[in-house]
Amino acid sequence: MTAILVVLVHLAFALAITPVLIGVMRTVRARLEGRSGGGIGQPWRDVLKLLAKEPLRAPGSTPVLSAAPVLLMASSLVLSALVPLVSTLALPSVPGDLFVVVSVLLLGTVALALLGLESGTAFGGMGSSRHMVIAALVEPTVLLSIYAISGPVGSSVLSVIVAARSADPASLLNPVSLLAIVALVVVVIAETGRLPVDNPSTHLELTMVHEAMILESGGRDLGWLEFGSWLRLTALLGLVANLAVPFGVAPDASLVGLLVGVATGAVKLLLAGALLAAVEVFLAKLRLFRVPELLAGSFVLAFLSVSAAYLVF
Amino acid sequence: MNLVDAGLFAQLCLAAAAILLAVFAPVGHRNLAAGIGVAALGVVGAATGVTALLGVQGAGLRVPLALPGFDAIDPLTLAPDRLGGFFLAIVGVVVAVAAVFGIGYAHGPVASRTGWTAFAAFALGMQLVPSAGDALTFLLAWELMAGGSTVLLLADHAAREPVRRATLWYAVMTHLSFLLLVAGFGVVIAASGGTTWSRIAATSINEPLASGAFLLLIAGFATKAGLVPVHIWLPRAHPEAPSHVSAAMSAAMVKMGVYGVLLVVLRLLPMGPRWWAIVLVVVGAASALYGILQAAVQSDLKRLLAYSTTENIGLIVTAIGVGLLLRDSGQTGAGDVAMLAALLLAVSHAAFKTVLFLGAGAVLHATGERDLDLLGGLAARMPWTASAFGVGALSAAALPVTSGFVAEWALLQALVHANSQVDRLIAVVLPITMGVVALTIGLGLLTFVKAFGIGFLARPRTPAAADAHEVGPTMRAALVFGAVVVVGLGLVPGPLAEALATAVNAGGVGTVGATGLALGGFGVLLHPLALTLLTGAVLVPLVAVNFAIARRAPRRDVDLTWGCGGERTSPRMEYNATSYSEPLVRVFRGSLRASRSVDVVRADGAPLLVEEMAFTQETVDVIEDRLYLPAARGVRRFGDFARKLQNGSIHRYIGFSFAALVLVLLWVAR
Amino acid sequence: MSTTRLLKLIARTGRIAEPLPAQAETDASPEIQVREGFKPPRALRGSAQVRHVDAGSCNGCEIEIAAAFGPVYDAERVGARLVASPRHADVVAVTGVVTQNMAEPLVNTVGAVPNPRVVVSIGDCTRGCGLFAGSYAVAGSVDDFVEVDVHVPGCPPPPAAIVAALRAVTGR
């Protein structure tokens, strides 16, 4: 019962903070570039406008065109429910285990890839192909880095890992943890399509990865796609922030605990987003065929992290 | 006579009945009659297998053999134990589904009397292999299986040349595996003095012999299972066989190789040294990675599925190796889970591979094409096939909530919860294995998104694809049943795992919440039904909101997709399978060796104007290129050299006989 | 440029966006010409994504549009953003005379935008073909092919006028 309350809090938190996170990231970027930007509320306005617009359907489309955005949104919501964003109290029957969380993430990835192919244009297929190659190459890093930090804890359930890390602050600074967190940051960048892997605001189709898959979608389809992608960023960034700095995450479903969890979660998430946006100002997008080198580098970090787990402990 | 024995006897009778139906049924009804006969054989086999899995152990069917001078031969026995029962169940269901599909699908040579007789014999052979209780029965059933499948492979040989070459490769590799098995079994029989499994298991065979037997047997079973480097028959034979036969071969026959491996390491030669487990892990991991890498760059749909089989069998064997290694180092909890994961992977692969191959068969039937580059837009024209194929692809990519997801979850739990601080070997093997498994999951995702997306979504690339129609009722029924099994197995992992755990003596496995799987030793659980409910709970309000919004701003139909404003875009400009995996070919160019050629046809009298361009990309199987072809060339060179001895002169031949006689006399007289 | 130099440049530069004129001034400004009877759609209040189409311009207006979205004039303040696909867009910003080759693509692009949509034509070439009137390559002006809602005159129009046109759509 209380776990259901926690899930609801997670969902509400994720839904509320996501446009704010994107707004903060865009504003930080704008200010560093000398502009004013659209304001923190602009993403919210954008999404509401998109949801009110009509989607278009070209001849020969299948239901994938209308189903994929909703599925992406659903997978992102389930991801937010399972990841310890605010509290480490997990649902007893769906505890947010490593592979379950990664699979839910991959469901969203696949929905998007199929949407890209469904559009029937060369750009859609191109975006889909690049997106899947990046997803395939980032898999080993995801599993290995979470495996590394799950070793000392003895469990692969994300909530248990975060709870154990907050109970043992010394474990946050050892090499296993630091290497794994760095590898996870690269994972988040790759999975959510941020610089230097992908430029979310590019207009050049040949440089697109994520954008190319959604070129054919408009109106409320696009609204769900945008919001779903932003939610993925919230969930993953929130996870990494809570793994890196687990203080403040509520261990139970008490009112005070949840309030503290929401407040600290929001602060950590917005700070992480602002940091990410600030770093992006200094980065250019990597050529597609350099991205595997980046991902291989993150894999090496994750592998080193796992090796450090035996040497150090 | 208990249930299992009755079931075995019934299978023999039904096989005979199926053959009679195949031979004597009138031509118009032959497919239906023979198909039902073989399906019945499969169903009874599955029922027998499940009964044996649940622990019912009979005396078995025995046929005593009395050969003069061979006292060591025990009677031919058919007595499946739990493990054999499990594999028998898998084979039975696959055979039944493939036979039902074949009723609607089989046409031409494979629907002849020979075709259906061979199919019945093939099915019987496959069902007798796991039921065998001694080495001779095993080998006889093995040969029956091989013979039946070879005849079936030859079905279209008159129409297509690649079929002949594929059958040649297949026949050679199958008999290679048979010879290795004979050698291996020979060693253990000689050491134990008997041919039944119980006799062999009771003898403890000492070291050099045991390892020699292990290597021979594993090499033989690896060839049948399609592991690297003896997999090369798989991508040639499976595409050329008729689709229902491909499904049976890929989903059931290669499992016999897996059964053999489990038989050797769990029953015949248990308590082997550590390096045996390492061999299995290395071969399995290499097969998994190589298989999926090759699958990801194929544009022939059936070849893609064949390479995917290599990958999955590689994962199964890796799981077996990890299980042995962990059990050997005292971590029985994690080791048991790894063994359980191997069985879950086996049953999951059988389920989804059947659906995928039958789906490919339906596509071939409807369009005449196997090449993904020439398909597209089939989801609108063949919705049932597309949905079933989609479910199979979902399971192959190990996504929720399918059987593949449960199996991969179990494997990863075993890897994650093994204590790697125990010794250096495990500390090195586990993370590498985990990395390889993760990479194969990722590449598998790409492969099956490609297979489903390019083949079924977007618009048709050729008129053949545009004219596709949905397949007939029996084919649809087989596809839907297969898809239901894939999802069903994924929704009830608890009871399934509990039943399988007994087959490999795995403890610590329990059911939670009626369908969820709980690994008590680690305190983890997987409850796909709960996950589905959670997703449903999230989807329902989302869809409701979407619906409400849709009423205000309904979807509008327009004439054009957005193709940068032009009207000359055609479906030929869509991404196809070759282009989809192009980034992967670049990243892995060291192992994939793609060769590309661009042919340009220029206009007459205007060399700067291009009329036509053709781009071809071919990826070769590196192992075939670097290992087999040089070996074949070496054998041929030796043959050429040896031919010098055979120059036609009768004097030389008499001289050879004389020399041989002299040598024999010298040998005997020493 | 190295990271430290870039950081110093950012610190030195600060915010260089010029302040926007008050809303009342914009509504009365002669910088833009709005079609008779045009009311900015309610759905586009506060947010309008812009898809630019070059129907055959000399690129003078494109440079001004780039400046309008740059740091000094910062059109993102009024809720506008450039997007790549017309399916994502609400506003189609057209520049240039419509050449023979671009006639059909222009119509297709505007047709690919979901409703509610607004067409903004930028520059003198879009009304009456400007310098290029009568050329064999010109098929007509933009209002011959699509219904234009907001016109920004000038050759090229100043970026402030382009921002004012977008403001007329978003109302910010």
JSON list of C-alpha atoms in Angstrom, two decimals, chain B residues 20-150:
[
{"chain": "B", "resi": 20, "resn": "LEU", "atom": "CA", "xyz": [1.28, -44.83, -43.63]},
{"chain": "B", "resi": 21, "resn": "LEU", "atom": "CA", "xyz": [-0.90, -41.76, -43.99]},
{"chain": "B", "resi": 22, "resn": "ALA", "atom": "CA", "xyz": [1.84, -40.01, -45.91]},
{"chain": "B", "resi": 23, "resn": "VAL", "atom": "CA", "xyz": [2.21, -42.92, -48.30]},
{"chain": "B", "resi": 24, "resn": "PHE", "atom": "CA", "xyz": [-1.39, -43.94, -48.81]},
{"chain": "B", "resi": 25, "resn": "ALA", "atom": "CA", "xyz": [-3.43, -40.78, -48.45]},
{"chain": "B", "resi": 26, "resn": "PRO", "atom": "CA", "xyz": [-4.83, -39.41, -51.71]},
{"chain": "B", "resi": 27, "resn": "VAL", "atom": "CA", "xyz": [-2.86, -36.49, -53.13]},
{"chain": "B", "resi": 28, "resn": "GLY", "atom": "CA", "xyz": [-5.40, -33.79, -52.37]},
{"chain": "B", "resi": 29, "resn": "HIS", "atom": "CA", "xyz": [-5.59, -34.74, -48.71]},
{"chain": "B", "resi": 30, "resn": "ARG", "atom": "CA", "xyz": [-2.05, -35.80, -48.14]},
{"chain": "B", "resi": 31, "resn": "ASN", "atom": "CA", "xyz": [-0.96, -32.57, -46.48]},
{"chain": "B", "resi": 32, "resn": "LEU", "atom": "CA", "xyz": [-3.87, -32.66, -44.08]},
{"chain": "B", "resi": 33, "resn": "ALA", "atom": "CA", "xyz": [-3.61, -36.36, -43.25]},
{"chain": "B", "resi": 34, "resn": "ALA", "atom": "CA", "xyz": [0.15, -36.53, -42.86]},
{"chain": "B", "resi": 35, "resn": "GLY", "atom": "CA", "xyz": [0.23, -33.18, -41.10]},
{"chain": "B", "resi": 36, "resn": "ILE", "atom": "CA", "xyz": [-2.30, -34.31, -38.55]},
{"chain": "B", "resi": 37, "resn": "GLY", "atom": "CA", "xyz": [-0.41, -37.57, -38.13]},
{"chain": "B", "resi": 38, "resn": "VAL", "atom": "CA", "xyz": [2.88, -35.87, -37.39]},
{"chain": "B", "resi": 39, "resn": "ALA", "atom": "CA", "xyz": [1.15, -33.28, -35.20]},
{"chain": "B", "resi": 40, "resn": "ALA", "atom": "CA", "xyz": [-0.37, -36.08, -33.15]},
{"chain": "B", "resi": 41, "resn": "LEU", "atom": "CA", "xyz": [3.08, -37.62, -32.84]},
{"chain": "B", "resi": 42, "resn": "GLY", "atom": "CA", "xyz": [4.37, -34.32, -31.58]},
{"chain": "B", "resi": 43, "resn": "VAL", "atom": "CA", "xyz": [1.56, -33.81, -29.11]},
{"chain": "B", "resi": 44, "resn": "VAL", "atom": "CA", "xyz": [1.95, -37.27, -27.61]},
{"chain": "B", "resi": 45, "resn": "GLY", "atom": "CA", "xyz": [5.70, -36.74, -27.45]},
{"chain": "B", "resi": 46, "resn": "ALA", "atom": "CA", "xyz": [5.17, -33.45, -25.62]},
{"chain": "B", "resi": 47, "resn": "ALA", "atom": "CA", "xyz": [2.78, -35.05, -23.17]},
{"chain": "B", "resi": 48, "resn": "THR", "atom": "CA", "xyz": [5.23, -37.89, -22.51]},
{"chain": "B", "resi": 49, "resn": "GLY", "atom": "CA", "xyz": [8.01, -35.40, -22.04]},
{"chain": "B", "resi": 50, "resn": "VAL", "atom": "CA", "xyz": [6.07, -33.31, -19.55]},
{"chain": "B", "resi": 51, "resn": "THR", "atom": "CA", "xyz": [5.15, -36.44, -17.61]},
{"chain": "B", "resi": 52, "resn": "ALA", "atom": "CA", "xyz": [8.78, -37.50, -17.49]},
{"chain": "B", "resi": 53, "resn": "LEU", "atom": "CA", "xyz": [9.84, -33.99, -16.45]},
{"chain": "B", "resi": 54, "resn": "LEU", "atom": "CA", "xyz": [7.42, -34.07, -13.55]},
{"chain": "B", "resi": 55, "resn": "GLY", "atom": "CA", "xyz": [9.21, -37.12, -12.21]},
{"chain": "B", "resi": 56, "resn": "VAL", "atom": "CA", "xyz": [7.29, -40.10, -13.49]},
{"chain": "B", "resi": 57, "resn": "GLN", "atom": "CA", "xyz": [9.95, -42.66, -14.13]},
{"chain": "B", "resi": 58, "resn": "GLY", "atom": "CA", "xyz": [9.16, -45.87, -15.92]},
{"chain": "B", "resi": 59, "resn": "ALA", "atom": "CA", "xyz": [11.04, -49.07, -16.51]},
{"chain": "B", "resi": 60, "resn": "GLY", "atom": "CA", "xyz": [11.33, -47.98, -20.10]},
{"chain": "B", "resi": 61, "resn": "LEU", "atom": "CA", "xyz": [10.96, -49.81, -23.35]},
{"chain": "B", "resi": 62, "resn": "ARG", "atom": "CA", "xyz": [13.70, -52.33, -23.89]},
{"chain": "B", "resi": 63, "resn": "VAL", "atom": "CA", "xyz": [14.81, -54.35, -26.83]},
{"chain": "B", "resi": 64, "resn": "PRO", "atom": "CA", "xyz": [17.43, -56.86, -25.89]},
{"chain": "B", "resi": 65, "resn": "LEU", "atom": "CA", "xyz": [20.27, -57.31, -28.33]},
{"chain": "B", "resi": 66, "resn": "ALA", "atom": "CA", "xyz": [22.12, -60.55, -28.56]},
{"chain": "B", "resi": 67, "resn": "LEU", "atom": "CA", "xyz": [25.09, -60.22, -30.84]},
{"chain": "B", "resi": 68, "resn": "PRO", "atom": "CA", "xyz": [27.71, -62.95, -30.72]},
{"chain": "B", "resi": 69, "resn": "GLY", "atom": "CA", "xyz": [30.94, -61.77, -29.18]},
{"chain": "B", "resi": 70, "resn": "PHE", "atom": "CA", "xyz": [29.48, -58.46, -27.92]},
{"chain": "B", "resi": 71, "resn": "ASP", "atom": "CA", "xyz": [28.45, -59.14, -24.35]},
{"chain": "B", "resi": 72, "resn": "ALA", "atom": "CA", "xyz": [28.91, -55.56, -23.25]},
{"chain": "B", "resi": 73, "resn": "ILE", "atom": "CA", "xyz": [25.92, -54.34, -25.23]},
{"chain": "B", "resi": 74, "resn": "ASP", "atom": "CA", "xyz": [22.99, -53.69, -22.96]},
{"chain": "B", "resi": 75, "resn": "PRO", "atom": "CA", "xyz": [19.45, -53.82, -24.32]},
{"chain": "B", "resi": 76, "resn": "LEU", "atom": "CA", "xyz": [18.30, -50.88, -26.41]},
{"chain": "B", "resi": 77, "resn": "THR", "atom": "CA", "xyz": [16.43, -48.72, -23.91]},
{"chain": "B", "resi": 78, "resn": "LEU", "atom": "CA", "xyz": [14.00, -45.88, -24.21]},
{"chain": "B", "resi": 79, "resn": "ALA", "atom": "CA", "xyz": [13.66, -44.34, -20.76]},
{"chain": "B", "resi": 80, "resn": "PRO", "atom": "CA", "xyz": [13.68, -40.55, -20.50]},
{"chain": "B", "resi": 81, "resn": "ASP", "atom": "CA", "xyz": [14.73, -39.01, -17.21]},
{"chain": "B", "resi": 82, "resn": "ARG", "atom": "CA", "xyz": [13.68, -35.51, -16.17]},
{"chain": "B", "resi": 83, "resn": "LEU", "atom": "CA", "xyz": [16.16, -33.78, -18.41]},
{"chain": "B", "resi": 84, "resn": "GLY", "atom": "CA", "xyz": [15.30, -36.00, -21.35]},
{"chain": "B", "resi": 85, "resn": "GLY", "atom": "CA", "xyz": [11.64, -35.41, -20.66]},
{"chain": "B", "resi": 86, "resn": "PHE", "atom": "CA", "xyz": [12.15, -31.67, -20.80]},
{"chain": "B", "resi": 87, "resn": "PHE", "atom": "CA", "xyz": [13.81, -31.84, -24.19]},
{"chain": "B", "resi": 88, "resn": "LEU", "atom": "CA", "xyz": [11.25, -34.33, -25.42]},
{"chain": "B", "resi": 89, "resn": "ALA", "atom": "CA", "xyz": [8.51, -31.89, -24.47]},
{"chain": "B", "resi": 90, "resn": "ILE", "atom": "CA", "xyz": [10.20, -29.08, -26.38]},
{"chain": "B", "resi": 91, "resn": "VAL", "atom": "CA", "xyz": [10.66, -31.22, -29.48]},
{"chain": "B", "resi": 92, "resn": "GLY", "atom": "CA", "xyz": [7.10, -32.49, -29.32]},
{"chain": "B", "resi": 93, "resn": "VAL", "atom": "CA", "xyz": [5.53, -29.06, -29.23]},
{"chain": "B", "resi": 94, "resn": "VAL", "atom": "CA", "xyz": [7.79, -27.71, -31.97]},
{"chain": "B", "resi": 95, "resn": "VAL", "atom": "CA", "xyz": [7.08, -30.69, -34.22]},
{"chain": "B", "resi": 96, "resn": "ALA", "atom": "CA", "xyz": [3.34, -30.35, -33.68]},
{"chain": "B", "resi": 97, "resn": "VAL", "atom": "CA", "xyz": [3.29, -26.64, -34.47]},
{"chain": "B", "resi": 98, "resn": "ALA", "atom": "CA", "xyz": [5.54, -27.08, -37.52]},
{"chain": "B", "resi": 99, "resn": "ALA", "atom": "CA", "xyz": [3.38, -29.93, -38.80]},
{"chain": "B", "resi": 100, "resn": "VAL", "atom": "CA", "xyz": [0.20, -27.86, -38.48]},
{"chain": "B", "resi": 101, "resn": "PHE", "atom": "CA", "xyz": [1.92, -25.04, -40.33]},
{"chain": "B", "resi": 102, "resn": "GLY", "atom": "CA", "xyz": [3.08, -27.50, -42.93]},
{"chain": "B", "resi": 103, "resn": "ILE", "atom": "CA", "xyz": [-0.50, -28.53, -43.67]},
{"chain": "B", "resi": 104, "resn": "GLY", "atom": "CA", "xyz": [-1.10, -25.15, -45.25]},
{"chain": "B", "resi": 105, "resn": "TYR", "atom": "CA", "xyz": [2.42, -24.38, -46.35]},
{"chain": "B", "resi": 106, "resn": "ALA", "atom": "CA", "xyz": [3.85, -27.53, -47.91]},
{"chain": "B", "resi": 107, "resn": "HIS", "atom": "CA", "xyz": [3.74, -27.53, -51.68]},
{"chain": "B", "resi": 108, "resn": "GLY", "atom": "CA", "xyz": [5.89, -29.09, -54.36]},
{"chain": "B", "resi": 109, "resn": "PRO", "atom": "CA", "xyz": [8.46, -31.73, -53.47]},
{"chain": "B", "resi": 110, "resn": "VAL", "atom": "CA", "xyz": [8.15, -31.35, -49.70]},
{"chain": "B", "resi": 111, "resn": "ALA", "atom": "CA", "xyz": [4.45, -32.24, -49.90]},
{"chain": "B", "resi": 112, "resn": "SER", "atom": "CA", "xyz": [5.17, -35.52, -51.69]},
{"chain": "B", "resi": 113, "resn": "ARG", "atom": "CA", "xyz": [5.07, -38.93, -50.05]},
{"chain": "B", "resi": 114, "resn": "THR", "atom": "CA", "xyz": [8.82, -38.83, -49.55]},
{"chain": "B", "resi": 115, "resn": "GLY", "atom": "CA", "xyz": [8.59, -35.40, -48.02]},
{"chain": "B", "resi": 116, "resn": "TRP", "atom": "CA", "xyz": [6.03, -36.25, -45.39]},
{"chain": "B", "resi": 117, "resn": "THR", "atom": "CA", "xyz": [7.57, -39.65, -44.66]},
{"chain": "B", "resi": 118, "resn": "ALA", "atom": "CA", "xyz": [10.88, -37.98, -44.10]},
{"chain": "B", "resi": 119, "resn": "PHE", "atom": "CA", "xyz": [9.22, -35.41, -41.86]},
{"chain": "B", "resi": 120, "resn": "ALA", "atom": "CA", "xyz": [7.63, -38.14, -39.78]},
{"chain": "B", "resi": 121, "resn": "ALA", "atom": "CA", "xyz": [10.93, -40.00, -39.54]},
{"chain": "B", "resi": 122, "resn": "PHE", "atom": "CA", "xyz": [12.73, -36.78, -38.66]},
{"chain": "B", "resi": 123, "resn": "ALA", "atom": "CA", "xyz": [10.20, -36.03, -35.94]},
{"chain": "B", "resi": 124, "resn": "LEU", "atom": "CA", "xyz": [10.44, -39.54, -34.54]},
{"chain": "B", "resi": 125, "resn": "GLY", "atom": "CA", "xyz": [14.23, -39.40, -34.53]},
{"chain": "B", "resi": 126, "resn": "MET", "atom": "CA", "xyz": [14.19, -36.09, -32.70]},
{"chain": "B", "resi": 127, "resn": "GLN", "atom": "CA", "xyz": [11.79, -37.44, -30.12]},
{"chain": "B", "resi": 128, "resn": "LEU", "atom": "CA", "xyz": [13.74, -40.63, -29.56]},
{"chain": "B", "resi": 129, "resn": "VAL", "atom": "CA", "xyz": [17.07, -38.92, -28.95]},
{"chain": "B", "resi": 130, "resn": "PRO", "atom": "CA", "xyz": [16.20, -37.47, -25.53]},
{"chain": "B", "resi": 131, "resn": "SER", "atom": "CA", "xyz": [14.27, -40.61, -24.64]},
{"chain": "B", "resi": 132, "resn": "ALA", "atom": "CA", "xyz": [17.23, -42.87, -25.27]},
{"chain": "B", "resi": 133, "resn": "GLY", "atom": "CA", "xyz": [18.57, -44.65, -22.24]},
{"chain": "B", "resi": 134, "resn": "ASP", "atom": "CA", "xyz": [21.70, -46.03, -23.80]},
{"chain": "B", "resi": 135, "resn": "ALA", "atom": "CA", "xyz": [24.31, -45.06, -26.32]},
{"chain": "B", "resi": 136, "resn": "LEU", "atom": "CA", "xyz": [23.22, -47.33, -29.17]},
{"chain": "B", "resi": 137, "resn": "THR", "atom": "CA", "xyz": [19.62, -46.16, -29.15]},
{"chain": "B", "resi": 138, "resn": "PHE", "atom": "CA", "xyz": [20.89, -42.64, -28.94]},
{"chain": "B", "resi": 139, "resn": "LEU", "atom": "CA", "xyz": [23.10, -43.05, -31.98]},
{"chain": "B", "resi": 140, "resn": "LEU", "atom": "CA", "xyz": [20.42, -44.85, -33.98]},
{"chain": "B", "resi": 141, "resn": "ALA", "atom": "CA", "xyz": [17.89, -42.13, -33.22]},
{"chain": "B", "resi": 142, "resn": "TRP", "atom": "CA", "xyz": [20.55, -39.54, -34.05]},
{"chain": "B", "resi": 143, "resn": "GLU", "atom": "CA", "xyz": [21.08, -41.04, -37.47]},
{"chain": "B", "resi": 144, "resn": "LEU", "atom": "CA", "xyz": [17.34, -41.25, -38.06]},
{"chain": "B", "resi": 145, "resn": "MET", "atom": "CA", "xyz": [17.10, -37.56, -37.25]},
{"chain": "B", "resi": 146, "resn": "ALA", "atom": "CA", "xyz": [20.03, -36.74, -39.52]},
{"chain": "B", "resi": 147, "resn": "GLY", "atom": "CA", "xyz": [18.73, -38.86, -42.37]},
{"chain": "B", "resi": 148, "resn": "GLY", "atom": "CA", "xyz": [15.25, -37.44, -42.20]},
{"chain": "B", "resi": 149, "resn": "SER", "atom": "CA", "xyz": [16.48, -33.88, -42.14]},
{"chain": "B", "resi": 150, "resn": "THR", "atom": "CA", "xyz": [18.88, -34.45, -45.04]}
]
